[in-house]
Amino acid sequence: MKIRATVKDGVADVRVLVAHEMETGQRRDSTGKLVPAWHITELTGALNGKPVIKAHWGPAISKNPLFTFKIKGAKAGDKVTVSWVDNKGERRSDEATAT
């Protein structure tokens, strides 16, 4: 994931580019077989370890989605962490420092 968090007037604008294939389970490959569903089911954001947002996703989200949110009370130097879990149980977590 690529995370960018910029702070202005005590509000962090967080932009996250999530690298994930996000298969719906409805597409067919070149041989005609269905490609199994593989998508993020839950994405969470935290500021200095405290959860601030949780999103429940499904197969309708696009490949490599861009997710943005704002956090009130943030300041430069704070740690923003974004984590996700997909329907296969795979997990990823990345962190950025707010500027």
Short mmCIF file of N, CA and C in Angstrom, two decimals:
data_model
loop_
_atom_site.label_atom_id
_atom_site.label_comp_id
_atom_site.label_asym_id
_atom_site.label_seq_id
_atom_site.Cartn_x
_atom_site.Cartn_y
_atom_site.Cartn_z
N MET A 1 0.84 -1.18 0.00
CA MET A 1 0.00 0.00 0.00
C MET A 1 0.88 1.23 0.00
N LYS A 2 0.38 2.26 -0.62
CA LYS A 2 1.04 3.56 -0.55
C LYS A 2 0.11 4.46 0.25
N ILE A 3 0.64 5.03 1.33
CA ILE A 3 -0.16 5.87 2.21
C ILE A 3 0.45 7.27 2.24
N ARG A 4 -0.40 8.27 2.08
CA ARG A 4 0.02 9.66 2.21
C ARG A 4 -0.93 10.33 3.19
N ALA A 5 -0.39 10.95 4.23
CA ALA A 5 -1.20 11.66 5.22
C ALA A 5 -0.64 13.07 5.37
N THR A 6 -1.44 14.05 5.03
CA THR A 6 -1.02 15.45 5.16
C THR A 6 -1.95 16.15 6.13
N VAL A 7 -1.35 16.95 7.03
CA VAL A 7 -2.12 17.62 8.07
C VAL A 7 -2.25 19.11 7.76
N LYS A 8 -3.47 19.61 7.90
CA LYS A 8 -3.73 21.04 7.74
C LYS A 8 -4.82 21.41 8.74
N ASP A 9 -4.54 22.38 9.58
CA ASP A 9 -5.50 22.87 10.57
C ASP A 9 -6.04 21.75 11.47
N GLY A 10 -5.17 20.82 11.86
CA GLY A 10 -5.56 19.77 12.78
C GLY A 10 -6.34 18.62 12.18
N VAL A 11 -6.43 18.58 10.85
CA VAL A 11 -7.14 17.49 10.18
C VAL A 11 -6.18 16.83 9.19
N ALA A 12 -6.03 15.52 9.33
CA ALA A 12 -5.18 14.77 8.41
C ALA A 12 -6.02 14.28 7.24
N ASP A 13 -5.55 14.53 6.04
CA ASP A 13 -6.17 14.01 4.82
C ASP A 13 -5.35 12.78 4.44
N VAL A 14 -5.95 11.59 4.56
CA VAL A 14 -5.24 10.33 4.32
C VAL A 14 -5.68 9.75 2.99
N ARG A 15 -4.70 9.43 2.16
CA ARG A 15 -4.96 8.81 0.86
C ARG A 15 -4.19 7.49 0.83
N VAL A 16 -4.90 6.42 0.50
CA VAL A 16 -4.29 5.09 0.51
C VAL A 16 -4.54 4.42 -0.84
N LEU A 17 -3.46 4.02 -1.51
CA LEU A 17 -3.57 3.24 -2.73
C LEU A 17 -3.32 1.79 -2.32
N VAL A 18 -4.37 0.98 -2.38
CA VAL A 18 -4.33 -0.40 -1.92
C VAL A 18 -4.04 -1.32 -3.10
N ALA A 19 -2.94 -2.05 -3.04
CA ALA A 19 -2.58 -2.99 -4.12
C ALA A 19 -3.23 -4.35 -3.84
N HIS A 20 -4.29 -4.67 -4.60
CA HIS A 20 -4.98 -5.95 -4.44
C HIS A 20 -5.75 -6.24 -5.73
N GLU A 21 -5.80 -7.51 -6.12
CA GLU A 21 -6.46 -7.91 -7.38
C GLU A 21 -7.97 -7.74 -7.34
N MET A 22 -8.62 -7.93 -6.20
CA MET A 22 -10.05 -7.72 -6.03
C MET A 22 -10.89 -8.46 -7.08
N GLU A 23 -10.77 -9.77 -7.11
CA GLU A 23 -11.57 -10.60 -8.03
C GLU A 23 -12.98 -10.80 -7.49
N THR A 24 -13.98 -10.68 -8.34
CA THR A 24 -15.39 -10.80 -7.92
C THR A 24 -15.86 -12.24 -7.81
N GLY A 25 -15.20 -13.15 -8.51
CA GLY A 25 -15.67 -14.53 -8.56
C GLY A 25 -16.63 -14.75 -9.73
N GLN A 26 -16.84 -13.73 -10.54
CA GLN A 26 -17.76 -13.83 -11.67
C GLN A 26 -17.05 -13.79 -13.03
N ARG A 27 -15.76 -13.45 -13.02
CA ARG A 27 -15.01 -13.35 -14.27
C ARG A 27 -14.49 -14.73 -14.68
N ARG A 28 -14.41 -14.97 -15.97
CA ARG A 28 -13.87 -16.24 -16.47
C ARG A 28 -12.48 -16.03 -17.05
N ASP A 29 -11.64 -17.04 -16.91
CA ASP A 29 -10.30 -16.96 -17.49
C ASP A 29 -10.35 -17.36 -18.96
N SER A 30 -9.19 -17.47 -19.60
CA SER A 30 -9.15 -17.76 -21.04
C SER A 30 -9.67 -19.15 -21.39
N THR A 31 -9.73 -20.06 -20.43
CA THR A 31 -10.25 -21.41 -20.69
C THR A 31 -11.74 -21.52 -20.36
N GLY A 32 -12.34 -20.44 -19.84
CA GLY A 32 -13.76 -20.46 -19.52
C GLY A 32 -14.09 -20.79 -18.08
N LYS A 33 -13.07 -21.07 -17.28
CA LYS A 33 -13.30 -21.38 -15.86
C LYS A 33 -13.47 -20.08 -15.07
N LEU A 34 -14.34 -20.13 -14.06
CA LEU A 34 -14.51 -18.96 -13.19
C LEU A 34 -13.25 -18.72 -12.38
N VAL A 35 -12.85 -17.47 -12.30
CA VAL A 35 -11.73 -17.08 -11.44
C VAL A 35 -12.30 -16.94 -10.03
N PRO A 36 -11.73 -17.63 -9.03
CA PRO A 36 -12.29 -17.59 -7.68
C PRO A 36 -12.31 -16.18 -7.10
N ALA A 37 -13.30 -15.92 -6.27
CA ALA A 37 -13.41 -14.62 -5.59
C ALA A 37 -12.19 -14.42 -4.69
N TRP A 38 -11.67 -13.20 -4.71
CA TRP A 38 -10.53 -12.84 -3.87
C TRP A 38 -10.59 -11.33 -3.71
N HIS A 39 -11.09 -10.88 -2.57
CA HIS A 39 -11.28 -9.45 -2.37
C HIS A 39 -11.11 -9.08 -0.90
N ILE A 40 -10.83 -7.83 -0.66
CA ILE A 40 -10.69 -7.32 0.70
C ILE A 40 -12.08 -7.27 1.33
N THR A 41 -12.17 -7.75 2.57
CA THR A 41 -13.45 -7.74 3.27
C THR A 41 -13.49 -6.66 4.36
N GLU A 42 -12.33 -6.30 4.89
CA GLU A 42 -12.32 -5.28 5.94
C GLU A 42 -11.02 -4.47 5.86
N LEU A 43 -11.17 -3.16 5.92
CA LEU A 43 -10.03 -2.24 5.91
C LEU A 43 -10.18 -1.33 7.13
N THR A 44 -9.10 -1.16 7.89
CA THR A 44 -9.15 -0.30 9.08
C THR A 44 -8.04 0.73 9.02
N GLY A 45 -8.31 1.89 9.60
CA GLY A 45 -7.32 2.95 9.71
C GLY A 45 -7.17 3.33 11.17
N ALA A 46 -5.93 3.64 11.58
CA ALA A 46 -5.66 4.01 12.96
C ALA A 46 -4.71 5.19 13.01
N LEU A 47 -4.85 6.00 14.04
CA LEU A 47 -3.97 7.13 14.29
C LEU A 47 -3.26 6.86 15.60
N ASN A 48 -1.94 6.72 15.54
CA ASN A 48 -1.12 6.41 16.72
C ASN A 48 -1.66 5.19 17.47
N GLY A 49 -2.10 4.17 16.72
CA GLY A 49 -2.56 2.93 17.31
C GLY A 49 -4.03 2.91 17.72
N LYS A 50 -4.71 4.04 17.65
CA LYS A 50 -6.13 4.12 18.02
C LYS A 50 -6.98 4.03 16.75
N PRO A 51 -7.87 3.02 16.65
CA PRO A 51 -8.70 2.89 15.45
C PRO A 51 -9.58 4.12 15.23
N VAL A 52 -9.63 4.58 13.97
CA VAL A 52 -10.45 5.75 13.64
C VAL A 52 -11.47 5.47 12.55
N ILE A 53 -11.28 4.39 11.78
CA ILE A 53 -12.22 4.06 10.71
C ILE A 53 -12.16 2.56 10.42
N LYS A 54 -13.30 2.00 10.08
CA LYS A 54 -13.38 0.60 9.65
C LYS A 54 -14.35 0.55 8.48
N ALA A 55 -13.90 -0.06 7.39
CA ALA A 55 -14.73 -0.19 6.19
C ALA A 55 -14.91 -1.67 5.87
N HIS A 56 -16.14 -2.06 5.59
CA HIS A 56 -16.45 -3.43 5.19
C HIS A 56 -16.66 -3.41 3.67
N TRP A 57 -15.80 -4.15 2.98
CA TRP A 57 -15.83 -4.16 1.52
C TRP A 57 -16.31 -5.51 1.01
N GLY A 58 -16.63 -5.54 -0.27
CA GLY A 58 -17.06 -6.77 -0.93
C GLY A 58 -16.47 -6.84 -2.32
N PRO A 59 -16.98 -7.71 -3.16
CA PRO A 59 -16.42 -7.93 -4.48
C PRO A 59 -16.64 -6.79 -5.47
N ALA A 60 -17.48 -5.83 -5.16
CA ALA A 60 -17.76 -4.75 -6.10
C ALA A 60 -16.70 -3.64 -6.11
N ILE A 61 -15.73 -3.71 -5.23
CA ILE A 61 -14.66 -2.70 -5.17
C ILE A 61 -13.65 -3.00 -6.28
N SER A 62 -13.17 -1.95 -6.94
CA SER A 62 -12.26 -2.12 -8.09
C SER A 62 -10.88 -2.64 -7.69
N LYS A 63 -10.17 -3.12 -8.67
CA LYS A 63 -8.78 -3.56 -8.49
C LYS A 63 -7.94 -2.35 -8.08
N ASN A 64 -7.02 -2.55 -7.14
CA ASN A 64 -6.11 -1.50 -6.65
C ASN A 64 -6.87 -0.21 -6.29
N PRO A 65 -7.81 -0.31 -5.35
CA PRO A 65 -8.64 0.86 -5.04
C PRO A 65 -7.89 1.99 -4.34
N LEU A 66 -8.39 3.19 -4.52
CA LEU A 66 -7.91 4.37 -3.81
C LEU A 66 -8.93 4.68 -2.73
N PHE A 67 -8.48 4.73 -1.48
CA PHE A 67 -9.35 4.97 -0.34
C PHE A 67 -8.87 6.22 0.37
N THR A 68 -9.77 7.17 0.60
CA THR A 68 -9.40 8.41 1.29
C THR A 68 -10.31 8.62 2.48
N PHE A 69 -9.74 9.22 3.53
CA PHE A 69 -10.52 9.59 4.71
C PHE A 69 -9.79 10.70 5.44
N LYS A 70 -10.49 11.36 6.36
CA LYS A 70 -9.93 12.45 7.14
C LYS A 70 -9.95 12.08 8.62
N ILE A 71 -8.95 12.59 9.35
CA ILE A 71 -8.86 12.35 10.79
C ILE A 71 -8.71 13.69 11.50
N LYS A 72 -9.70 14.03 12.34
CA LYS A 72 -9.62 15.26 13.13
C LYS A 72 -8.66 15.06 14.30
N GLY A 73 -7.99 16.12 14.69
CA GLY A 73 -7.10 16.08 15.84
C GLY A 73 -5.71 15.54 15.55
N ALA A 74 -5.38 15.38 14.30
CA ALA A 74 -4.05 14.87 13.93
C ALA A 74 -3.05 16.01 13.87
N LYS A 75 -1.78 15.65 14.00
CA LYS A 75 -0.71 16.64 13.88
C LYS A 75 0.47 16.00 13.15
N ALA A 76 1.34 16.83 12.63
CA ALA A 76 2.52 16.33 11.92
C ALA A 76 3.32 15.44 12.86
N GLY A 77 3.80 14.33 12.33
CA GLY A 77 4.57 13.37 13.12
C GLY A 77 3.75 12.20 13.64
N ASP A 78 2.42 12.31 13.60
CA ASP A 78 1.56 11.20 14.02
C ASP A 78 1.70 10.02 13.06
N LYS A 79 1.51 8.82 13.58
CA LYS A 79 1.59 7.60 12.78
C LYS A 79 0.19 7.19 12.32
N VAL A 80 0.03 7.02 11.03
CA VAL A 80 -1.22 6.55 10.44
C VAL A 80 -0.98 5.13 9.94
N THR A 81 -1.80 4.20 10.42
CA THR A 81 -1.68 2.80 10.04
C THR A 81 -2.94 2.36 9.33
N VAL A 82 -2.77 1.65 8.21
CA VAL A 82 -3.90 1.10 7.47
C VAL A 82 -3.66 -0.40 7.33
N SER A 83 -4.71 -1.18 7.65
CA SER A 83 -4.63 -2.64 7.59
C SER A 83 -5.83 -3.19 6.85
N TRP A 84 -5.65 -4.34 6.22
CA TRP A 84 -6.79 -5.00 5.58
C TRP A 84 -6.71 -6.50 5.77
N VAL A 85 -7.88 -7.13 5.60
CA VAL A 85 -8.02 -8.59 5.62
C VAL A 85 -8.86 -8.95 4.41
N ASP A 86 -8.47 -10.02 3.70
CA ASP A 86 -9.29 -10.42 2.55
C ASP A 86 -10.04 -11.72 2.82
N ASN A 87 -10.85 -12.14 1.87
CA ASN A 87 -11.71 -13.31 2.07
C ASN A 87 -10.93 -14.62 2.11
N LYS A 88 -9.64 -14.60 1.82
CA LYS A 88 -8.79 -15.79 1.95
C LYS A 88 -8.01 -15.78 3.26
N GLY A 89 -8.23 -14.75 4.09
CA GLY A 89 -7.55 -14.67 5.37
C GLY A 89 -6.19 -13.98 5.31
N GLU A 90 -5.79 -13.52 4.14
CA GLU A 90 -4.52 -12.80 4.02
C GLU A 90 -4.67 -11.42 4.65
N ARG A 91 -3.57 -10.92 5.19
CA ARG A 91 -3.58 -9.63 5.89
C ARG A 91 -2.40 -8.78 5.43
N ARG A 92 -2.60 -7.47 5.56
CA ARG A 92 -1.50 -6.55 5.29
C ARG A 92 -1.71 -5.31 6.14
N SER A 93 -0.60 -4.74 6.58
CA SER A 93 -0.65 -3.52 7.37
C SER A 93 0.54 -2.66 6.99
N ASP A 94 0.27 -1.38 6.76
CA ASP A 94 1.34 -0.44 6.42
C ASP A 94 1.14 0.84 7.24
N GLU A 95 2.24 1.57 7.40
CA GLU A 95 2.22 2.77 8.25
C GLU A 95 2.91 3.93 7.53
N ALA A 96 2.43 5.12 7.82
CA ALA A 96 3.04 6.35 7.29
C ALA A 96 3.04 7.40 8.40
N THR A 97 3.94 8.35 8.27
CA THR A 97 4.01 9.46 9.22
C THR A 97 3.34 10.67 8.58
N ALA A 98 2.42 11.27 9.32
CA ALA A 98 1.71 12.44 8.81
C ALA A 98 2.68 13.61 8.69
N THR A 99 2.53 14.38 7.63
CA THR A 99 3.38 15.54 7.40
C THR A 99 2.54 16.81 7.36
#
